[in-house]
Amino acid sequence: MTDEDPPLDAPLQAIGFRFDVVSGDYVAGLLTVSDICCQPYGMLHGGVSALIAEALASIGAQLAAGEDRRIVGVQLSINHHRSARTGDCLLAEATPAQTGSLLQIWDVRMWKVDDESTSAKGVLLASSTVTILEKTREVPPEVAKIYLRHATKNKISKL
């Protein structure tokens, strides 16, 4: 990865999301909930949870598909089980439920955690399913290569 590479996911970076693991079979990271992520009532906005789910599943799906394929999210279903508030830390994990040559289905879960130094899962905040269509490449291969460079360098370590 070079200094000229764009972030792995610009919208997630803008809200302070940090990736821990990036691979074709597991994507995970942390977010400390800030005011920018919240509704006026101080609770995590459901759209932010959906953003995290779609992004993690899409990154994992692109890595699973390889750089000769393009992935496109076609369906997102999300259930919000509990709320998070400003200052809470959440852990998000995405894993493939199904991979194939045409469709991938990813499960994404989000939990409260005590702080960023622990991975001990607390209360389940949200669960989602993301369906992704694989297509033949329609974008420059450099886009997929950015994901691959991040994954190669950071498969087990922090970004």
PDB file of C-alpha atoms in Angstrom:
ATOM      1  CA  MET A   1       0.000   0.000   0.000  1.00  0.00           C
ATOM      2  CA  THR A   2       1.360   3.429  -0.905  1.00  0.00           C
ATOM      3  CA  ASP A   3       0.620   6.891   0.426  1.00  0.00           C
ATOM      4  CA  GLU A   4      -1.181   7.643  -2.851  1.00  0.00           C
ATOM      5  CA  ASP A   5      -3.733   4.850  -2.352  1.00  0.00           C
ATOM      6  CA  PRO A   6      -7.207   6.051  -1.476  1.00  0.00           C
ATOM      7  CA  PRO A   7      -8.679   4.791   1.802  1.00  0.00           C
ATOM      8  CA  LEU A   8     -10.136   1.308   1.855  1.00  0.00           C
ATOM      9  CA  ASP A   9     -13.591   2.911   2.257  1.00  0.00           C
ATOM     10  CA  ALA A  10     -13.831   6.716   2.292  1.00  0.00           C
ATOM     11  CA  PRO A  11     -17.310   7.001   3.911  1.00  0.00           C
ATOM     12  CA  LEU A  12     -16.287   4.651   6.739  1.00  0.00           C
ATOM     13  CA  GLN A  13     -13.045   6.546   7.224  1.00  0.00           C
ATOM     14  CA  ALA A  14     -15.026   9.802   7.430  1.00  0.00           C
ATOM     15  CA  ILE A  15     -17.020   8.526  10.421  1.00  0.00           C
ATOM     16  CA  GLY A  16     -13.938   7.111  12.157  1.00  0.00           C
ATOM     17  CA  PHE A  17     -14.313   3.390  11.393  1.00  0.00           C
ATOM     18  CA  ARG A  18     -11.050   1.430  11.749  1.00  0.00           C
ATOM     19  CA  PHE A  19     -10.432  -1.911  10.023  1.00  0.00           C
ATOM     20  CA  ASP A  20      -8.808  -4.726  12.004  1.00  0.00           C
ATOM     21  CA  VAL A  21      -8.987  -7.637   9.539  1.00  0.00           C
ATOM     22  CA  VAL A  22      -9.564  -7.506   5.790  1.00  0.00           C
ATOM     23  CA  SER A  23      -9.809 -10.760   3.797  1.00  0.00           C
ATOM     24  CA  GLY A  24     -12.085 -12.633   1.419  1.00  0.00           C
ATOM     25  CA  ASP A  25     -13.597 -14.680   4.247  1.00  0.00           C
ATOM     26  CA  TYR A  26     -13.668 -12.224   7.151  1.00  0.00           C
ATOM     27  CA  VAL A  27     -13.763  -8.433   7.484  1.00  0.00           C
ATOM     28  CA  ALA A  28     -13.865  -6.720  10.869  1.00  0.00           C
ATOM     29  CA  GLY A  29     -13.327  -3.358  12.480  1.00  0.00           C
ATOM     30  CA  LEU A  30     -14.278  -0.924  15.213  1.00  0.00           C
ATOM     31  CA  LEU A  31     -16.160   2.336  15.500  1.00  0.00           C
ATOM     32  CA  THR A  32     -16.374   4.635  18.468  1.00  0.00           C
ATOM     33  CA  VAL A  33     -19.772   6.277  18.090  1.00  0.00           C
ATOM     34  CA  SER A  34     -19.438  10.057  17.726  1.00  0.00           C
ATOM     35  CA  ASP A  35     -21.984  12.826  17.303  1.00  0.00           C
ATOM     36  CA  ILE A  36     -21.538  12.670  13.521  1.00  0.00           C
ATOM     37  CA  CYS A  37     -22.932   9.084  13.597  1.00  0.00           C
ATOM     38  CA  CYS A  38     -25.990   9.846  15.715  1.00  0.00           C
ATOM     39  CA  GLN A  39     -29.605  10.896  15.398  1.00  0.00           C
ATOM     40  CA  PRO A  40     -30.595  14.117  17.213  1.00  0.00           C
ATOM     41  CA  TYR A  41     -31.448  11.946  20.242  1.00  0.00           C
ATOM     42  CA  GLY A  42     -27.814  10.844  20.641  1.00  0.00           C
ATOM     43  CA  MET A  43     -28.372   7.283  19.374  1.00  0.00           C
ATOM     44  CA  LEU A  44     -26.450   5.632  16.537  1.00  0.00           C
ATOM     45  CA  HIS A  45     -28.270   6.315  13.272  1.00  0.00           C
ATOM     46  CA  GLY A  46     -29.585   3.164  11.594  1.00  0.00           C
ATOM     47  CA  GLY A  47     -28.202   4.365   8.277  1.00  0.00           C
ATOM     48  CA  VAL A  48     -24.689   4.264   9.740  1.00  0.00           C
ATOM     49  CA  SER A  49     -25.211   0.616  10.710  1.00  0.00           C
ATOM     50  CA  ALA A  50     -26.398  -0.065   7.151  1.00  0.00           C
ATOM     51  CA  LEU A  51     -23.361   1.759   5.726  1.00  0.00           C
ATOM     52  CA  ILE A  52     -21.019  -0.389   7.808  1.00  0.00           C
ATOM     53  CA  ALA A  53     -22.809  -3.604   6.787  1.00  0.00           C
ATOM     54  CA  GLU A  54     -22.784  -2.799   3.071  1.00  0.00           C
ATOM     55  CA  ALA A  55     -19.154  -1.678   3.097  1.00  0.00           C
ATOM     56  CA  LEU A  56     -17.736  -4.646   5.021  1.00  0.00           C
ATOM     57  CA  ALA A  57     -19.670  -7.162   2.920  1.00  0.00           C
ATOM     58  CA  SER A  58     -18.647  -5.446  -0.330  1.00  0.00           C
ATOM     59  CA  ILE A  59     -14.960  -5.367   0.599  1.00  0.00           C
ATOM     60  CA  GLY A  60     -14.996  -9.037   1.592  1.00  0.00           C
ATOM     61  CA  ALA A  61     -16.936  -9.993  -1.516  1.00  0.00           C
ATOM     62  CA  GLN A  62     -14.499  -8.170  -3.807  1.00  0.00           C
ATOM     63  CA  LEU A  63     -11.571  -9.980  -2.218  1.00  0.00           C
ATOM     64  CA  ALA A  64     -13.378 -13.331  -2.451  1.00  0.00           C
ATOM     65  CA  ALA A  65     -14.276 -12.717  -6.112  1.00  0.00           C
ATOM     66  CA  GLY A  66     -10.815 -11.588  -7.183  1.00  0.00           C
ATOM     67  CA  GLU A  67      -9.675  -8.674  -9.251  1.00  0.00           C
ATOM     68  CA  ASP A  68     -11.139  -9.966 -12.522  1.00  0.00           C
ATOM     69  CA  ARG A  69     -14.700  -9.575 -11.152  1.00  0.00           C
ATOM     70  CA  ARG A  70     -16.775  -6.568 -10.125  1.00  0.00           C
ATOM     71  CA  ILE A  71     -19.155  -6.814  -7.205  1.00  0.00           C
ATOM     72  CA  VAL A  72     -22.425  -4.915  -6.817  1.00  0.00           C
ATOM     73  CA  GLY A  73     -24.654  -4.918  -3.742  1.00  0.00           C
ATOM     74  CA  VAL A  74     -28.212  -5.798  -4.749  1.00  0.00           C
ATOM     75  CA  GLN A  75     -29.987  -6.270  -1.405  1.00  0.00           C
ATOM     76  CA  LEU A  76     -29.455  -5.263   2.207  1.00  0.00           C
ATOM     77  CA  SER A  77     -31.621  -6.364   5.119  1.00  0.00           C
ATOM     78  CA  ILE A  78     -30.806  -5.094   8.589  1.00  0.00           C
ATOM     79  CA  ASN A  79     -32.342  -5.569  12.025  1.00  0.00           C
ATOM     80  CA  HIS A  80     -31.519  -3.176  14.844  1.00  0.00           C
ATOM     81  CA  HIS A  81     -31.669  -5.043  18.162  1.00  0.00           C
ATOM     82  CA  ARG A  82     -30.328  -2.484  20.639  1.00  0.00           C
ATOM     83  CA  SER A  83     -29.125   1.099  20.541  1.00  0.00           C
ATOM     84  CA  ALA A  84     -25.644   2.548  20.854  1.00  0.00           C
ATOM     85  CA  ARG A  85     -24.941   6.054  22.082  1.00  0.00           C
ATOM     86  CA  THR A  86     -22.205   8.632  21.667  1.00  0.00           C
ATOM     87  CA  GLY A  87     -18.997   7.253  23.155  1.00  0.00           C
ATOM     88  CA  ASP A  88     -19.969   3.577  22.804  1.00  0.00           C
ATOM     89  CA  CYS A  89     -17.541   1.350  20.906  1.00  0.00           C
ATOM     90  CA  LEU A  90     -18.887  -1.203  18.434  1.00  0.00           C
ATOM     91  CA  LEU A  91     -17.290  -4.178  16.752  1.00  0.00           C
ATOM     92  CA  ALA A  92     -18.512  -5.135  13.271  1.00  0.00           C
ATOM     93  CA  GLU A  93     -17.782  -8.497  11.631  1.00  0.00           C
ATOM     94  CA  ALA A  94     -18.690  -9.716   8.149  1.00  0.00           C
ATOM     95  CA  THR A  95     -18.503 -13.345   7.024  1.00  0.00           C
ATOM     96  CA  PRO A  96     -19.716 -15.056   3.855  1.00  0.00           C
ATOM     97  CA  ALA A  97     -22.763 -17.283   4.212  1.00  0.00           C
ATOM     98  CA  GLN A  98     -22.539 -18.247   0.527  1.00  0.00           C
ATOM     99  CA  THR A  99     -20.063 -17.602  -2.230  1.00  0.00           C
ATOM    100  CA  GLY A 100     -20.384 -18.611  -5.831  1.00  0.00           C
ATOM    101  CA  SER A 101     -19.740 -17.476  -9.362  1.00  0.00           C
ATOM    102  CA  LEU A 102     -22.813 -15.226  -9.537  1.00  0.00           C
ATOM    103  CA  LEU A 103     -24.056 -14.360  -6.028  1.00  0.00           C
ATOM    104  CA  GLN A 104     -22.482 -13.932  -2.640  1.00  0.00           C
ATOM    105  CA  ILE A 105     -24.427 -13.607   0.600  1.00  0.00           C
ATOM    106  CA  TRP A 106     -22.685 -12.028   3.594  1.00  0.00           C
ATOM    107  CA  ASP A 107     -23.763 -11.908   7.234  1.00  0.00           C
ATOM    108  CA  VAL A 108     -22.746  -8.820   9.171  1.00  0.00           C
ATOM    109  CA  ARG A 109     -23.104  -8.461  12.944  1.00  0.00           C
ATOM    110  CA  MET A 110     -22.394  -5.494  15.202  1.00  0.00           C
ATOM    111  CA  TRP A 111     -21.836  -5.688  18.958  1.00  0.00           C
ATOM    112  CA  LYS A 112     -21.009  -3.258  21.725  1.00  0.00           C
ATOM    113  CA  VAL A 113     -17.544  -3.799  23.154  1.00  0.00           C
ATOM    114  CA  ASP A 114     -16.054  -2.318  26.321  1.00  0.00           C
ATOM    115  CA  ASP A 115     -13.306  -0.484  24.473  1.00  0.00           C
ATOM    116  CA  GLU A 116     -11.142  -0.668  21.379  1.00  0.00           C
ATOM    117  CA  SER A 117      -8.540  -2.878  23.055  1.00  0.00           C
ATOM    118  CA  THR A 118     -10.863  -5.833  23.563  1.00  0.00           C
ATOM    119  CA  SER A 119     -12.737  -8.062  21.181  1.00  0.00           C
ATOM    120  CA  ALA A 120     -15.049  -9.434  23.884  1.00  0.00           C
ATOM    121  CA  LYS A 121     -18.481  -9.089  22.348  1.00  0.00           C
ATOM    122  CA  GLY A 122     -21.190  -7.478  24.423  1.00  0.00           C
ATOM    123  CA  VAL A 123     -24.808  -6.922  23.491  1.00  0.00           C
ATOM    124  CA  LEU A 124     -25.778  -7.502  19.836  1.00  0.00           C
ATOM    125  CA  LEU A 125     -26.675  -4.152  18.265  1.00  0.00           C
ATOM    126  CA  ALA A 126     -27.544  -5.119  14.695  1.00  0.00           C
ATOM    127  CA  SER A 127     -27.567  -8.070  12.324  1.00  0.00           C
ATOM    128  CA  SER A 128     -27.768  -7.876   8.564  1.00  0.00           C
ATOM    129  CA  THR A 129     -27.618  -9.875   5.382  1.00  0.00           C
ATOM    130  CA  VAL A 130     -26.098  -8.423   2.228  1.00  0.00           C
ATOM    131  CA  THR A 131     -26.602 -10.027  -1.184  1.00  0.00           C
ATOM    132  CA  ILE A 132     -23.943  -9.225  -3.743  1.00  0.00           C
ATOM    133  CA  LEU A 133     -23.899  -9.860  -7.486  1.00  0.00           C
ATOM    134  CA  GLU A 134     -20.626 -10.732  -9.181  1.00  0.00           C
ATOM    135  CA  LYS A 135     -20.160  -9.337 -12.673  1.00  0.00           C
ATOM    136  CA  THR A 136     -17.376  -9.393 -15.190  1.00  0.00           C
ATOM    137  CA  ARG A 137     -14.999  -6.492 -14.779  1.00  0.00           C
ATOM    138  CA  GLU A 138     -16.487  -3.148 -15.804  1.00  0.00           C
ATOM    139  CA  VAL A 139     -14.186  -0.906 -13.793  1.00  0.00           C
ATOM    140  CA  PRO A 140     -10.460  -0.356 -14.013  1.00  0.00           C
ATOM    141  CA  PRO A 141      -8.552  -3.199 -12.314  1.00  0.00           C
ATOM    142  CA  GLU A 142      -6.805  -0.573 -10.165  1.00  0.00           C
ATOM    143  CA  VAL A 143      -9.944  -0.362  -7.995  1.00  0.00           C
ATOM    144  CA  ALA A 144      -9.784  -4.049  -7.066  1.00  0.00           C
ATOM    145  CA  LYS A 145      -6.025  -3.856  -6.679  1.00  0.00           C
ATOM    146  CA  ILE A 146      -6.428  -1.215  -3.947  1.00  0.00           C
ATOM    147  CA  TYR A 147      -8.502  -3.695  -1.917  1.00  0.00           C
ATOM    148  CA  LEU A 148      -6.002  -6.456  -2.625  1.00  0.00           C
ATOM    149  CA  ARG A 149      -3.062  -4.303  -1.488  1.00  0.00           C
ATOM    150  CA  HIS A 150      -4.888  -3.468   1.761  1.00  0.00           C
ATOM    151  CA  ALA A 151      -5.736  -7.133   2.327  1.00  0.00           C
ATOM    152  CA  THR A 152      -2.248  -8.418   1.521  1.00  0.00           C
ATOM    153  CA  LYS A 153      -0.624  -5.973   3.881  1.00  0.00           C
ATOM    154  CA  ASN A 154      -3.244  -6.110   6.639  1.00  0.00           C
ATOM    155  CA  LYS A 155      -4.893  -9.528   6.578  1.00  0.00           C
ATOM    156  CA  ILE A 156      -4.251 -10.080  10.275  1.00  0.00           C
ATOM    157  CA  SER A 157      -2.827  -6.778  11.487  1.00  0.00           C
ATOM    158  CA  LYS A 158      -4.344  -3.346  11.971  1.00  0.00           C
ATOM    159  CA  LEU A 159      -4.605  -0.916   9.059  1.00  0.00           C
TER     160      LEU A 159
END
